[in-house]
Structures are given as C-alpha cells and as structure tokens.
PDB file of C-alpha atoms in Angstrom:
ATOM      1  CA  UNK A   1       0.000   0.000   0.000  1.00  0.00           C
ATOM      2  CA  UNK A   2       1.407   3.394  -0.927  1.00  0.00           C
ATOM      3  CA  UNK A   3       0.910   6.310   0.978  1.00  0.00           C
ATOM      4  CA  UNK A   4       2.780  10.079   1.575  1.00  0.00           C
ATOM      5  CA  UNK A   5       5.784  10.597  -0.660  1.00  0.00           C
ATOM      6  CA  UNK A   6       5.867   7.738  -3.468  1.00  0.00           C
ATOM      7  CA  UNK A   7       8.895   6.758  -2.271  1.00  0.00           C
ATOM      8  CA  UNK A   8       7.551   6.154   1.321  1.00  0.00           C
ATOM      9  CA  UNK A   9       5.937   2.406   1.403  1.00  0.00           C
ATOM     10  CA  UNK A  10       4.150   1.893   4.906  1.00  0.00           C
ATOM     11  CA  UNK A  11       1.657  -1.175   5.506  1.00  0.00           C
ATOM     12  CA  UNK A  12       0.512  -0.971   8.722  1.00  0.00           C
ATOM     13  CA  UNK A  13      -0.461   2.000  11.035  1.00  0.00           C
ATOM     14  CA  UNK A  14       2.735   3.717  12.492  1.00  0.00           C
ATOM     15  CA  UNK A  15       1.771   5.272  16.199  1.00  0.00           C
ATOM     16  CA  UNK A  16       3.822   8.284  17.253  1.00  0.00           C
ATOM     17  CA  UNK A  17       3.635  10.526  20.067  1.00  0.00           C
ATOM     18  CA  UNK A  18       4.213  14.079  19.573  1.00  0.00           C
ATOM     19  CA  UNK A  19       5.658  16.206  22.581  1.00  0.00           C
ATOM     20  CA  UNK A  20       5.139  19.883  21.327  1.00  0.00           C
ATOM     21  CA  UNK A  21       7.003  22.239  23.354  1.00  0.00           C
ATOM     22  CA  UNK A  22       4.253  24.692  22.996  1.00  0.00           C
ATOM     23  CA  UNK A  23       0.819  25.137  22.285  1.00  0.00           C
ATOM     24  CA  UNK A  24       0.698  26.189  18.261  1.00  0.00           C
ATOM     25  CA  UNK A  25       2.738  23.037  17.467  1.00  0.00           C
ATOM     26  CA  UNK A  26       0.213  21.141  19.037  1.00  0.00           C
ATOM     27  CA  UNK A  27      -2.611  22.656  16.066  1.00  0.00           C
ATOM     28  CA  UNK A  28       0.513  22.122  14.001  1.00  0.00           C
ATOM     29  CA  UNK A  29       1.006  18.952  14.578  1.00  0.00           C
ATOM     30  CA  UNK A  30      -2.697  17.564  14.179  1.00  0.00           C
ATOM     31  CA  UNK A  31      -3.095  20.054  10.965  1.00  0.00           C
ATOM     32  CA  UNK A  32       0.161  17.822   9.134  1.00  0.00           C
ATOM     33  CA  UNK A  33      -0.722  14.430  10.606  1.00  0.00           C
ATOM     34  CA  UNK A  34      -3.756  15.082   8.214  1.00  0.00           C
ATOM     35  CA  UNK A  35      -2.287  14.048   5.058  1.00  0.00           C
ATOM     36  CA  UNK A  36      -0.544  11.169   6.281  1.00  0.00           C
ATOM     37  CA  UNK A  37      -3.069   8.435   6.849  1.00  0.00           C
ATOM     38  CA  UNK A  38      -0.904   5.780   7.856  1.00  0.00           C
ATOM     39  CA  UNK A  39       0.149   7.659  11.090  1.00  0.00           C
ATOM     40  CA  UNK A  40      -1.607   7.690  14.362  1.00  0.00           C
ATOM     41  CA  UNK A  41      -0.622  10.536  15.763  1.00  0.00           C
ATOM     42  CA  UNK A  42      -1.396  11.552  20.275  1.00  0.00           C
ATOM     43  CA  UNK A  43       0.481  15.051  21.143  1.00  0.00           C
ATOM     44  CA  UNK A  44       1.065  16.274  24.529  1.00  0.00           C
ATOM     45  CA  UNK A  45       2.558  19.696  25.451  1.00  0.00           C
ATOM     46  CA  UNK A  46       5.851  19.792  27.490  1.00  0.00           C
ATOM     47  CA  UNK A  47       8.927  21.529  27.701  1.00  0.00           C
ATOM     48  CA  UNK A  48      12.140  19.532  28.359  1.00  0.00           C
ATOM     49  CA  UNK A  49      11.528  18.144  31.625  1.00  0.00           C
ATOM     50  CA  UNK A  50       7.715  18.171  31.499  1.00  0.00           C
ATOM     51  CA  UNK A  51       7.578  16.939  27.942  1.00  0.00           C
ATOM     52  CA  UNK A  52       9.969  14.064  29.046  1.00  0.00           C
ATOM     53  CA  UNK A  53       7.229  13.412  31.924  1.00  0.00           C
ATOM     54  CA  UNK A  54       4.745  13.247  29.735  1.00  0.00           C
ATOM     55  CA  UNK A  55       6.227  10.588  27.717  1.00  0.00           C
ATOM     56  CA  UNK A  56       6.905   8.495  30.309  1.00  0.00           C
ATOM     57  CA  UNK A  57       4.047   8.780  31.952  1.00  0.00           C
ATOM     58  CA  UNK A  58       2.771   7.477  28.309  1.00  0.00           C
ATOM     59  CA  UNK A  59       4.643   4.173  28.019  1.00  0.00           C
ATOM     60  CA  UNK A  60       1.668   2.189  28.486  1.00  0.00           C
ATOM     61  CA  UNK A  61       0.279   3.576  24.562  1.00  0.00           C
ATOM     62  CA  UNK A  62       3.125   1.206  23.086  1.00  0.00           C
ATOM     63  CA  UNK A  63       4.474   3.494  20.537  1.00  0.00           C
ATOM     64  CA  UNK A  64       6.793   3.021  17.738  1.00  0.00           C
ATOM     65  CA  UNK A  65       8.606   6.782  17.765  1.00  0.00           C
ATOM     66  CA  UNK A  66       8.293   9.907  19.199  1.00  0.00           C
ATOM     67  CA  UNK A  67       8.285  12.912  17.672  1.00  0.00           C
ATOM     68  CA  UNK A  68       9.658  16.992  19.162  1.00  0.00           C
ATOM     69  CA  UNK A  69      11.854  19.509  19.078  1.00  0.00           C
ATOM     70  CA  UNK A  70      15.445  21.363  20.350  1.00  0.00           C
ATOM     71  CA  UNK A  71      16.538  20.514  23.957  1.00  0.00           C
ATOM     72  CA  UNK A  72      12.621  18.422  25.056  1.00  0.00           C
ATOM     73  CA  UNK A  73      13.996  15.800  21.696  1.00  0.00           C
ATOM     74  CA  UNK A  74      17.538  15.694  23.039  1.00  0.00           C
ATOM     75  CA  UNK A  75      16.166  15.032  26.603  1.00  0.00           C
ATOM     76  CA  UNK A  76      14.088  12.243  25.211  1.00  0.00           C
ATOM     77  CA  UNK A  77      17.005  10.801  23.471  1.00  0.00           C
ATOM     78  CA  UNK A  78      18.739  10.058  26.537  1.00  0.00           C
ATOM     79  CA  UNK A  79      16.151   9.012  28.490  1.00  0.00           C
ATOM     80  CA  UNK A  80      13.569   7.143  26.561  1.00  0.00           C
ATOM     81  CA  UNK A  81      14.335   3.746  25.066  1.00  0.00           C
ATOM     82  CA  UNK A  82      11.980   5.000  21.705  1.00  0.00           C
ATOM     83  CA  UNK A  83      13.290   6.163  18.960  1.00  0.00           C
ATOM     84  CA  UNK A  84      12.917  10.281  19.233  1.00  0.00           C
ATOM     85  CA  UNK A  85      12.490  12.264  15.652  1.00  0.00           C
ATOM     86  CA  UNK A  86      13.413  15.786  15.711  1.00  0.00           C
ATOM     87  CA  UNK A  87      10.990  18.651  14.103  1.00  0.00           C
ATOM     88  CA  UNK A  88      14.079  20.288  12.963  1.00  0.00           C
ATOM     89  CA  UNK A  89      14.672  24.199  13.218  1.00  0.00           C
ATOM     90  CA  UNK A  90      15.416  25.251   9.697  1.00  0.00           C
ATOM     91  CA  UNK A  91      17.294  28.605   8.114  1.00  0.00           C
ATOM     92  CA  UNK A  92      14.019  29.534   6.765  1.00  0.00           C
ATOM     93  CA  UNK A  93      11.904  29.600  10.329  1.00  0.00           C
ATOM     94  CA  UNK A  94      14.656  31.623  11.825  1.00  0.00           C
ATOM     95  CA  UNK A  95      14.790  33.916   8.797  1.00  0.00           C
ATOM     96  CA  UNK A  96      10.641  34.254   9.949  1.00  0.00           C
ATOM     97  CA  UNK A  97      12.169  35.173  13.055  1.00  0.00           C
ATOM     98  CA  UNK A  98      14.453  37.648  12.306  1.00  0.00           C
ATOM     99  CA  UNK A  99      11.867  39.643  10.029  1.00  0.00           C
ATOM    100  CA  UNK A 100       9.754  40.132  13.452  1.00  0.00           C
ATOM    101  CA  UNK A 101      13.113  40.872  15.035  1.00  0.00           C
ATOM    102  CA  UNK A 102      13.537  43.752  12.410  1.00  0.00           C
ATOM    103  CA  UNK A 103      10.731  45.744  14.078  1.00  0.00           C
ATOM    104  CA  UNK A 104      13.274  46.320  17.127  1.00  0.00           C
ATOM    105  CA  UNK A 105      15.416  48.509  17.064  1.00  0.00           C
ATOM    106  CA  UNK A 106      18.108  46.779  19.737  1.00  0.00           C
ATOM    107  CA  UNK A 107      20.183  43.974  18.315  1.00  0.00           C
ATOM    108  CA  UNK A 108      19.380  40.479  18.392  1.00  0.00           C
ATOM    109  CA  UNK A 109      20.761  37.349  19.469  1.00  0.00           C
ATOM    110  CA  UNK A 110      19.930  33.891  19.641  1.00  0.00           C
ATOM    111  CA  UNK A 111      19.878  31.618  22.410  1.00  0.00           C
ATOM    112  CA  UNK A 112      19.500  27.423  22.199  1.00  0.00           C
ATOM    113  CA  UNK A 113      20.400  24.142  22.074  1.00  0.00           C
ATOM    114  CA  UNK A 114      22.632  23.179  19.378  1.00  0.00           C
ATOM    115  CA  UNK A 115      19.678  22.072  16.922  1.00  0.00           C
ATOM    116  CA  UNK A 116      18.998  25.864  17.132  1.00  0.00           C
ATOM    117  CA  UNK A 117      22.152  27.248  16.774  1.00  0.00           C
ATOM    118  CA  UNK A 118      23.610  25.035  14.034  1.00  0.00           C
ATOM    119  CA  UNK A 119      21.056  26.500  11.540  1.00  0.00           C
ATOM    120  CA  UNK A 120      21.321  29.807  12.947  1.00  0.00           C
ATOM    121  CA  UNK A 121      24.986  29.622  12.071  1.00  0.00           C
ATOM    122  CA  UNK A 122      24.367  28.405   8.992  1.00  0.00           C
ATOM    123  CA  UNK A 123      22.223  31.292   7.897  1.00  0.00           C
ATOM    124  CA  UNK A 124      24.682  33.841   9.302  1.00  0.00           C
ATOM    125  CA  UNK A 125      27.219  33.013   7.368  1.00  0.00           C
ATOM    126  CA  UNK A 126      24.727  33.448   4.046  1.00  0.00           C
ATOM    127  CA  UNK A 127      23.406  36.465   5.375  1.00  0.00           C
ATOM    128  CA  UNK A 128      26.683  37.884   7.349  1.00  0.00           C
ATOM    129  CA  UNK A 129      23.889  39.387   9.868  1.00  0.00           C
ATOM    130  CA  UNK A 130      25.220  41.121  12.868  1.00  0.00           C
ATOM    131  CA  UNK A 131      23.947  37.912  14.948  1.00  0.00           C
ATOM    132  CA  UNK A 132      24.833  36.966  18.293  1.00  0.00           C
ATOM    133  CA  UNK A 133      24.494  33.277  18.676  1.00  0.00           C
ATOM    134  CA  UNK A 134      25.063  31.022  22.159  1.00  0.00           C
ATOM    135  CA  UNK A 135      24.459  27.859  22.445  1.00  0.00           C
ATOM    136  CA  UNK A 136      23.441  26.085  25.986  1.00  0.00           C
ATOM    137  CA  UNK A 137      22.923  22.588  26.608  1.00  0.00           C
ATOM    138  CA  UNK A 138      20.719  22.238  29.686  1.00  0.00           C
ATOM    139  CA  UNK A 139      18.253  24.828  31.286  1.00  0.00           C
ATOM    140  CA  UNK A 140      20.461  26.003  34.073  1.00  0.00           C
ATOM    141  CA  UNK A 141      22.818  27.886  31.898  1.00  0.00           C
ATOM    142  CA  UNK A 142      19.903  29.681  30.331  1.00  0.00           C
ATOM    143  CA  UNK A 143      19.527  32.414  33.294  1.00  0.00           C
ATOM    144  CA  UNK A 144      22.744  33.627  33.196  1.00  0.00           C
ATOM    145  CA  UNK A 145      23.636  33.828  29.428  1.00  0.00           C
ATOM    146  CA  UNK A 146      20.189  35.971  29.175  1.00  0.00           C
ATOM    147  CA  UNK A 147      21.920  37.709  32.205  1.00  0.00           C
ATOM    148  CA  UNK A 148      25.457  38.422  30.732  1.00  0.00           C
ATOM    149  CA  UNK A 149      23.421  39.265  27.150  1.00  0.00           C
ATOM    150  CA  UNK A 150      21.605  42.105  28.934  1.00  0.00           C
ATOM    151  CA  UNK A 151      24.538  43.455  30.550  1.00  0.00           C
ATOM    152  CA  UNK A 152      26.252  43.295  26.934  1.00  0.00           C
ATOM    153  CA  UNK A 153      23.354  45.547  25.887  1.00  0.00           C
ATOM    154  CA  UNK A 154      21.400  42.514  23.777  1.00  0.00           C
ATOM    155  CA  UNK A 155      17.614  43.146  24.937  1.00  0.00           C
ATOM    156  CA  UNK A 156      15.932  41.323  22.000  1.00  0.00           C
ATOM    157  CA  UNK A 157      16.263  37.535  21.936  1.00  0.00           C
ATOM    158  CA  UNK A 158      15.010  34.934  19.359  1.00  0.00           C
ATOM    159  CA  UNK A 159      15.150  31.465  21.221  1.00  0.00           C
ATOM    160  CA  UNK A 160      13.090  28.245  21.650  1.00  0.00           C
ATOM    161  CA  UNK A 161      10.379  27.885  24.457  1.00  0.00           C
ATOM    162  CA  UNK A 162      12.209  27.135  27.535  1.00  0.00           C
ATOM    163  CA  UNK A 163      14.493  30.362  26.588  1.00  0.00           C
ATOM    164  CA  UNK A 164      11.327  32.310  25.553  1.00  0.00           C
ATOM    165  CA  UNK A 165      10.053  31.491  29.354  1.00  0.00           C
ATOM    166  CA  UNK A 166      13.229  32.615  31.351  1.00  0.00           C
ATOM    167  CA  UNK A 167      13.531  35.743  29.397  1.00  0.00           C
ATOM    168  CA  UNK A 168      10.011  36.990  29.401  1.00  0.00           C
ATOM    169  CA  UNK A 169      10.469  36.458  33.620  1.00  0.00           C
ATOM    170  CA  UNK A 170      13.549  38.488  33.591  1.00  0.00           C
ATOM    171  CA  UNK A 171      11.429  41.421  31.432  1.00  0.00           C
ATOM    172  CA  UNK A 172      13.451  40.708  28.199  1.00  0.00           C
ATOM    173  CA  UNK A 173      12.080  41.236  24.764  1.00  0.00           C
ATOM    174  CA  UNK A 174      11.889  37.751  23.182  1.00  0.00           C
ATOM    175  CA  UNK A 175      10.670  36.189  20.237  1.00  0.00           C
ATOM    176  CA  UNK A 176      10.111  32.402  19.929  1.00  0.00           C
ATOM    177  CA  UNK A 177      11.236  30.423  16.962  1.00  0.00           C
ATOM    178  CA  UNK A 178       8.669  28.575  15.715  1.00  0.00           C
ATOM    179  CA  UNK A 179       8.396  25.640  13.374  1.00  0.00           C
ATOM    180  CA  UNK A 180       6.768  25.650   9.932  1.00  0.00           C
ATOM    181  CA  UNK A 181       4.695  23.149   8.065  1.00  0.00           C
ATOM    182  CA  UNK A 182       8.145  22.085   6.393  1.00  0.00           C
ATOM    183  CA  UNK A 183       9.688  21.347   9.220  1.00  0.00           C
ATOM    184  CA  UNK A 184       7.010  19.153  10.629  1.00  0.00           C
ATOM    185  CA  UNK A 185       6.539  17.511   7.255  1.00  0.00           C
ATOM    186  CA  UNK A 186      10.326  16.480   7.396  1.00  0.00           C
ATOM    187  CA  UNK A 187       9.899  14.845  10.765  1.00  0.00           C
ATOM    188  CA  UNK A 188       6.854  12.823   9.632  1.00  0.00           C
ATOM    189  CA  UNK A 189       8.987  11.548   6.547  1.00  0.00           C
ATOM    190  CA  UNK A 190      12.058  10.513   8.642  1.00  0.00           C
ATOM    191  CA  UNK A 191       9.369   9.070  11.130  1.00  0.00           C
ATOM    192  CA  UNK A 192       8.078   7.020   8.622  1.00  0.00           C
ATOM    193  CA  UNK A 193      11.619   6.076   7.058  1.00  0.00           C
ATOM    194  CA  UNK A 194      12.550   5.037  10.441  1.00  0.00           C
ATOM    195  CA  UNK A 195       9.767   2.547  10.371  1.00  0.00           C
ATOM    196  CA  UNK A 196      10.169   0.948   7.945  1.00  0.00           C
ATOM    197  CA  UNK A 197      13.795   0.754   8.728  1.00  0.00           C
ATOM    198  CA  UNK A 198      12.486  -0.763  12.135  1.00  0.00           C
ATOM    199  CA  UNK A 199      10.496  -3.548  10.125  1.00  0.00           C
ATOM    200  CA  UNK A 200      12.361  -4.587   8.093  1.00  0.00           C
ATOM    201  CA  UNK A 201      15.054  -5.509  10.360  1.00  0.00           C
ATOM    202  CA  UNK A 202      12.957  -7.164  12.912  1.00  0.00           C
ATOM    203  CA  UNK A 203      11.546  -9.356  10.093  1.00  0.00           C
ATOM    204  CA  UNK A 204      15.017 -10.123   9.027  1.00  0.00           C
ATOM    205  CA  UNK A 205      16.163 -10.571  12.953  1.00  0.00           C
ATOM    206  CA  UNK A 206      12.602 -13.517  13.098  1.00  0.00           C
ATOM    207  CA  UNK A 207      14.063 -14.946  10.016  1.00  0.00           C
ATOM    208  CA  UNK A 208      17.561 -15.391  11.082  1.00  0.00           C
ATOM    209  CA  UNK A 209      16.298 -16.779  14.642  1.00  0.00           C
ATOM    210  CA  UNK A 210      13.905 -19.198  12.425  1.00  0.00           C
ATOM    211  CA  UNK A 211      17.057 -20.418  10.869  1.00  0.00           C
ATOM    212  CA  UNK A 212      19.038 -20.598  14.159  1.00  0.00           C
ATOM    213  CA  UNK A 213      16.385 -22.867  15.915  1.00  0.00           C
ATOM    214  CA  UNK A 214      15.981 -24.668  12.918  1.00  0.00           C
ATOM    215  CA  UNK A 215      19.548 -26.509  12.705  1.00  0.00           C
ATOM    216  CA  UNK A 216      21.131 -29.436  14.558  1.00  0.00           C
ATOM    217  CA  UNK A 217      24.054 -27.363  16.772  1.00  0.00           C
ATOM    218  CA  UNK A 218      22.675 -25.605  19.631  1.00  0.00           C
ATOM    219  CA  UNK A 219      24.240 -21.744  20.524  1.00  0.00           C
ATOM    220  CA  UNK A 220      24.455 -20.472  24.279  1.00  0.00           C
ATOM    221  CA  UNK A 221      26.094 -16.892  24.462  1.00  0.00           C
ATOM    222  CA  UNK A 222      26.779 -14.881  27.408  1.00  0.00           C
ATOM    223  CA  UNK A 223      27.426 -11.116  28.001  1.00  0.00           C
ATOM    224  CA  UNK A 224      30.763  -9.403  29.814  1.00  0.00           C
ATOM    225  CA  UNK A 225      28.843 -10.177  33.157  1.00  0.00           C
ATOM    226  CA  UNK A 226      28.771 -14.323  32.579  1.00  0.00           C
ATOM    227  CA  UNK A 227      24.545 -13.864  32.236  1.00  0.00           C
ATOM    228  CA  UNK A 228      22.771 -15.684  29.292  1.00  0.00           C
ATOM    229  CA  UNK A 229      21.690 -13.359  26.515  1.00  0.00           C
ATOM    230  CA  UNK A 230      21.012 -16.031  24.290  1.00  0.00           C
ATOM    231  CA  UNK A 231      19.978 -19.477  23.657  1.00  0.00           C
ATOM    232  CA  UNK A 232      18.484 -21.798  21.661  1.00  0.00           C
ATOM    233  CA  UNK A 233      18.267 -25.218  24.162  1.00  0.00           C
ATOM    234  CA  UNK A 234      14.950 -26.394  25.680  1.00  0.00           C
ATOM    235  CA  UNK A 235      14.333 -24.957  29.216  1.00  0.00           C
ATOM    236  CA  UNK A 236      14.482 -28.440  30.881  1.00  0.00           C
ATOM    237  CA  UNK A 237      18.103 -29.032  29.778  1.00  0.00           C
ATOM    238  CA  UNK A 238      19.587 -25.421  30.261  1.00  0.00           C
ATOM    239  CA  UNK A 239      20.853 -24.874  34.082  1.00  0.00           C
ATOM    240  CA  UNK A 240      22.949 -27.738  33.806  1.00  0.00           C
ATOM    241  CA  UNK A 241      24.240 -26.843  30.490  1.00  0.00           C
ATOM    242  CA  UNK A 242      24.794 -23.291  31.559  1.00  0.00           C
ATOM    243  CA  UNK A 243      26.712 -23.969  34.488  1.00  0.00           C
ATOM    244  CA  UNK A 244      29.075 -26.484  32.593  1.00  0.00           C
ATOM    245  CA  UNK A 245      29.368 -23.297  29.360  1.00  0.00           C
ATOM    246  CA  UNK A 246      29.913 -21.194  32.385  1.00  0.00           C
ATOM    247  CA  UNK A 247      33.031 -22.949  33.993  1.00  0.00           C
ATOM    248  CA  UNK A 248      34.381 -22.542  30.019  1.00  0.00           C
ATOM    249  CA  UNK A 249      34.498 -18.882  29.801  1.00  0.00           C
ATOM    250  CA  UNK A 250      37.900 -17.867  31.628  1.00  0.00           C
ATOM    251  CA  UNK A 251      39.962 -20.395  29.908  1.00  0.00           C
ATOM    252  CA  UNK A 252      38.849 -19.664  26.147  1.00  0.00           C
ATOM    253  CA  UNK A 253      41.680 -18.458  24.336  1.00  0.00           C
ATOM    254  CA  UNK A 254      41.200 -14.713  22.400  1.00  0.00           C
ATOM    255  CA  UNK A 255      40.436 -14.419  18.723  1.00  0.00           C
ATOM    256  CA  UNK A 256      40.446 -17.966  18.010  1.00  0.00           C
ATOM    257  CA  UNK A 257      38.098 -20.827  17.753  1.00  0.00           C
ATOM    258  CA  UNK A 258      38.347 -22.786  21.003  1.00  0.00           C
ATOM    259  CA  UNK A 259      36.783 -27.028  20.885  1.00  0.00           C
ATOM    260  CA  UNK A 260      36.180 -28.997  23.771  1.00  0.00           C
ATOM    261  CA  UNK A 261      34.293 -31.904  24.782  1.00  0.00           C
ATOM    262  CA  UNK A 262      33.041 -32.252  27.668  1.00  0.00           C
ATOM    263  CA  UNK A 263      30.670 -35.628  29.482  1.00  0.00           C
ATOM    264  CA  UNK A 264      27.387 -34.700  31.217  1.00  0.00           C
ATOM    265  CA  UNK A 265      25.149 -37.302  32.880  1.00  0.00           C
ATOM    266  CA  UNK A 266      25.701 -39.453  30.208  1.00  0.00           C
ATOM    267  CA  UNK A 267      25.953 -36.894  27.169  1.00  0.00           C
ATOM    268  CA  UNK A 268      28.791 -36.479  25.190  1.00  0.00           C
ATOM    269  CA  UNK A 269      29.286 -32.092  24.434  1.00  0.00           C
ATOM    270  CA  UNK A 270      31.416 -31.509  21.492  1.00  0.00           C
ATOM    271  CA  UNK A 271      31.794 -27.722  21.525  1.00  0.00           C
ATOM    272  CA  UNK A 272      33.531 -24.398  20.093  1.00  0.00           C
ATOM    273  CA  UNK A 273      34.130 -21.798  21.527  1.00  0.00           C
ATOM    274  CA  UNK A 274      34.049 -18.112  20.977  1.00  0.00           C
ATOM    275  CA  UNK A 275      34.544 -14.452  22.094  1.00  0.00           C
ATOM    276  CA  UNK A 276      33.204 -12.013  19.621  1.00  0.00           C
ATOM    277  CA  UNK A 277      32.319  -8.057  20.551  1.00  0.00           C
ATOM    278  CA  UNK A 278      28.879  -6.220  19.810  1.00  0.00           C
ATOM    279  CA  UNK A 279      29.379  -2.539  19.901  1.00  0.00           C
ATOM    280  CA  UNK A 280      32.541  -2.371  21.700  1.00  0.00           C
ATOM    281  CA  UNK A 281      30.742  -4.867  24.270  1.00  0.00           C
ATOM    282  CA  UNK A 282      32.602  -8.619  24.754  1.00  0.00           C
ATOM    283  CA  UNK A 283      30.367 -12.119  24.395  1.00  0.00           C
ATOM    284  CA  UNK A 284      31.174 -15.556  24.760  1.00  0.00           C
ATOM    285  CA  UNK A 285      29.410 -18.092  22.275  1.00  0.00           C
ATOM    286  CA  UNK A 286      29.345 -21.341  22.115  1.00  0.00           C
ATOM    287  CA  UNK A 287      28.425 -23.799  19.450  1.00  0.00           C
ATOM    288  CA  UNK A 288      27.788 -27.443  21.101  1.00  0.00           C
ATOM    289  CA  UNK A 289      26.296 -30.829  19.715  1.00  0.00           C
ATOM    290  CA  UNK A 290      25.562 -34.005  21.762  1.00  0.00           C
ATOM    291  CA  UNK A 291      25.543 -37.263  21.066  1.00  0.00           C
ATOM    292  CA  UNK A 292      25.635 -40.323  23.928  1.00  0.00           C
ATOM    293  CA  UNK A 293      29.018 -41.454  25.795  1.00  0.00           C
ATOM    294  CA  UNK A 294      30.537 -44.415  24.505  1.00  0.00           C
ATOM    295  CA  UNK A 295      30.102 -47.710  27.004  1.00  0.00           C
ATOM    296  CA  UNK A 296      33.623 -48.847  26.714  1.00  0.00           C
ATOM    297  CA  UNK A 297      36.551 -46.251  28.290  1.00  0.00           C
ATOM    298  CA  UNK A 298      39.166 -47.315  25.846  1.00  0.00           C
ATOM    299  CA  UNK A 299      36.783 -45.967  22.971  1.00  0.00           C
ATOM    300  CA  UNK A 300      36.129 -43.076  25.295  1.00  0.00           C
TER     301      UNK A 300
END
C-alpha cells in the first residue's frame, strides 16, 4: 500500500507521540498528521523536563517513535528507550524570526540548544547578519547567558520555548522560533523512514532466529557479566548446560576458535568456543552438539 511521498511504502499504522514544546505546534502537529493516513498521531505539550514526563508517563500507549523539538527531543534521546524524531529548526523559520526581530530597534541574538544554533549559524554566514548566537545545553545555563546578554546591551532575543520562558520572567524582549509546516513535514517523513527501517530488520532478525532454531548445533552466548543473553536449548536441559558453558568462559583463548568436549550425565558435548564483541561490548558463544558417551573407556 502506498501512501505520503511515493517513495515512502508503509503497511501498517505507524503510532507516534508528539511532545510539542508549545501550544501552536500542538494545532501544528494535528493540521500535518492530516495528510498522512498511515500515522496515528497523540500530542502532549511539554517543555524539556515536562515533555519528558509526559512521555513516560505514556509508556503504556506502546508506541513506535516519538516525535519533538530542540533541547525536550535531546532530553528524550537520553532518556527514553523510543526512537525520538526531531521537528528540525530550519534557516528559513529563523529567517521568519528575524523579520519580526527587524521591528526592534536593539540587536538580536539567539539563544538554544545546538539544533537551534547550528542553523542559525548556517544562515549567518549566508546572510553575514550582525547575529549573536550562544548555544546552551541544559536549562540552568539559560539564566545567566540571558543575564550576561543584557549586561552586553542585547535586549531582543530569538530562542526556543524554555528560553522564551526565562527571558520573558527576567522582562526581556523575546521572540520564539517557531516551526513551519516544512519542518514538521520532514519529521513525519524521517518518522516514517525510520519505520520501515524498524520492520524490516525485525523481520530479518525472526528470520535469522527461524534459521538458528531450525539446525542441529545448539548456541548459548553470554554477556561481559557471565549472564545468558542467548539461547536456543529447551528450558528443561539449560541450568545444567549453563553452568558447565559457564566454567568454560575464563579459559577460552582470544580471537580464536576454542573445541572442547566435555561428558554430562551421560551426554557427550562436542563444543567451540568463541569471544566475539557487539558494539565495543565482549560475548562468549558457544556452538555445542551431543551425542551419547561411549560404554567402553578405551573408545572413550
């Protein structure tokens, strides 16, 4: 089924949650979700920490990505296992910013996280504005770069909603970058690229386990810590098993193939032995068949 961009190929309902750091994304938001059918779209209203709350308090909604914008998405990043989208802050909405700004007569600057200040940079060096940018990464540096600005004589700031907050409290003149229906289209196209990125591999990841169960040698591996993060024996046989892998691990030689064979109650273990890394992180794998113990020792 075909839906969105023709190069965008979605079968089944995608469900996102949308954390709008202010109120006209939310309207936003709903008005683009519109002419994409294939997303299900919930949006609560949060700034950084509340927005963060908000999706957590959530997690029971099962969704497949979230969706926001500036320092609330990079806050989600680190503490949400779903993957976060960013509504990204392009040249062109702080170009809509700076045409308000033109109506004051003090100079600007701009204040925000880096997904603000990377475009803003960007443009500057296009336009060669007389632009102040700073860039803060959390919210308690916010008060005192508006502080420091002020003293420097900078009483107009363009900034995203958590700035926009702090400097209307400490009486500055501030104007809030908003995002524009391009913006928010981009993040429902990488939403849905995502997607199908997240598909596709978790039908290859059931195809490849398919094929794993499916052949004669049985695979144990175990993380850096000695705990099982994999297996494919029956439940019945494994704590035995395990504990014999287990007393294995500290003698396997690096970067090579280790065999052993080993007798359990009866069953002969033929096995090979492995340490491989995953993302800088070290496992232990071991490939084992069985067959029964010959009677007779000298055949042993």
């Amino acid at each position: 089924m075909l839906y969105g961009k023709d190069w965008i190929i979605v079968e089944e309902k995608i469900r996102i949650l949308g954390i709008a750091p202010y109120e006209g994304m939310q309207w936003q938001l709903k008005k683009a979700a519109q002419e994409y059918p294939q997303i299900q779209l919930d949006i609560l209203v949060g700034d950084l920490e509340e927005g963060v709350e908000a999706a957590q308090s959530n997690f029971h909604a099962n969704y497949d990505i979230l969706i926001s914008r500036g320092g609330t998405a990079q806050l989600l990043r680190e503490r949400v296992s779903l993957p976060v989208v960013d509504i990204p802050i392009t040249e062109l909405d702080i170009l809509r910013a700076l045409r308000l700004a033109d109506t004051v007569p003090s100079r600007p600057a701009i204040i925000g996280f880096p997904t603000v200040t990377r475009s803003a940079q960007v443009l500057n060096s296009v336009l060669q504005y007389p632009l102040q940018i700073v860039t803060v990464h959390n919210r308690d540096e916010i008060s005192s770069v508006l502080k420091q600005l002020t003293e420097e004589g900078c009483h107009t700031i363009l900034c995203d909603m958590v700035t926009n907050t702090i400097a209307r409290q400490l009486g500055l003149s501030s104007i809030l970058i908003t995002s524009g229906k391009e913006s928010i289209q981009e993040a429902f196209e990488k939403a849905l690229l995502l997607f199908r990125s997240m598909k596709q591999l978790q039908t290859e990841n059931h195809f490849l386990r398919q094929v794993i169960y499916g052949q004669s040698t049985e695979i144990v591996v175990f993380d850096k810590k000695k705990e099982l993060f994999f297996s494919t024996t029956e439940p019945q046989n494994r704590p035995a098993i395990l504990a014999m892998l287990k007393a294995e691990i500290e003698g396997l030689a690096e970067n090579e193939p280790n065999r052993i064979i080993k007798s359990l109650k009866g069953i002969l273990y033929t096995i090979k032995g492995l340490r491989l890394q995953l993302d800088g992180q070290p496992y232990t794998i071991f490939y084992f068949t069985r067959s029964k113990a010959p009677l007779a020792s000298n055949k042993y």
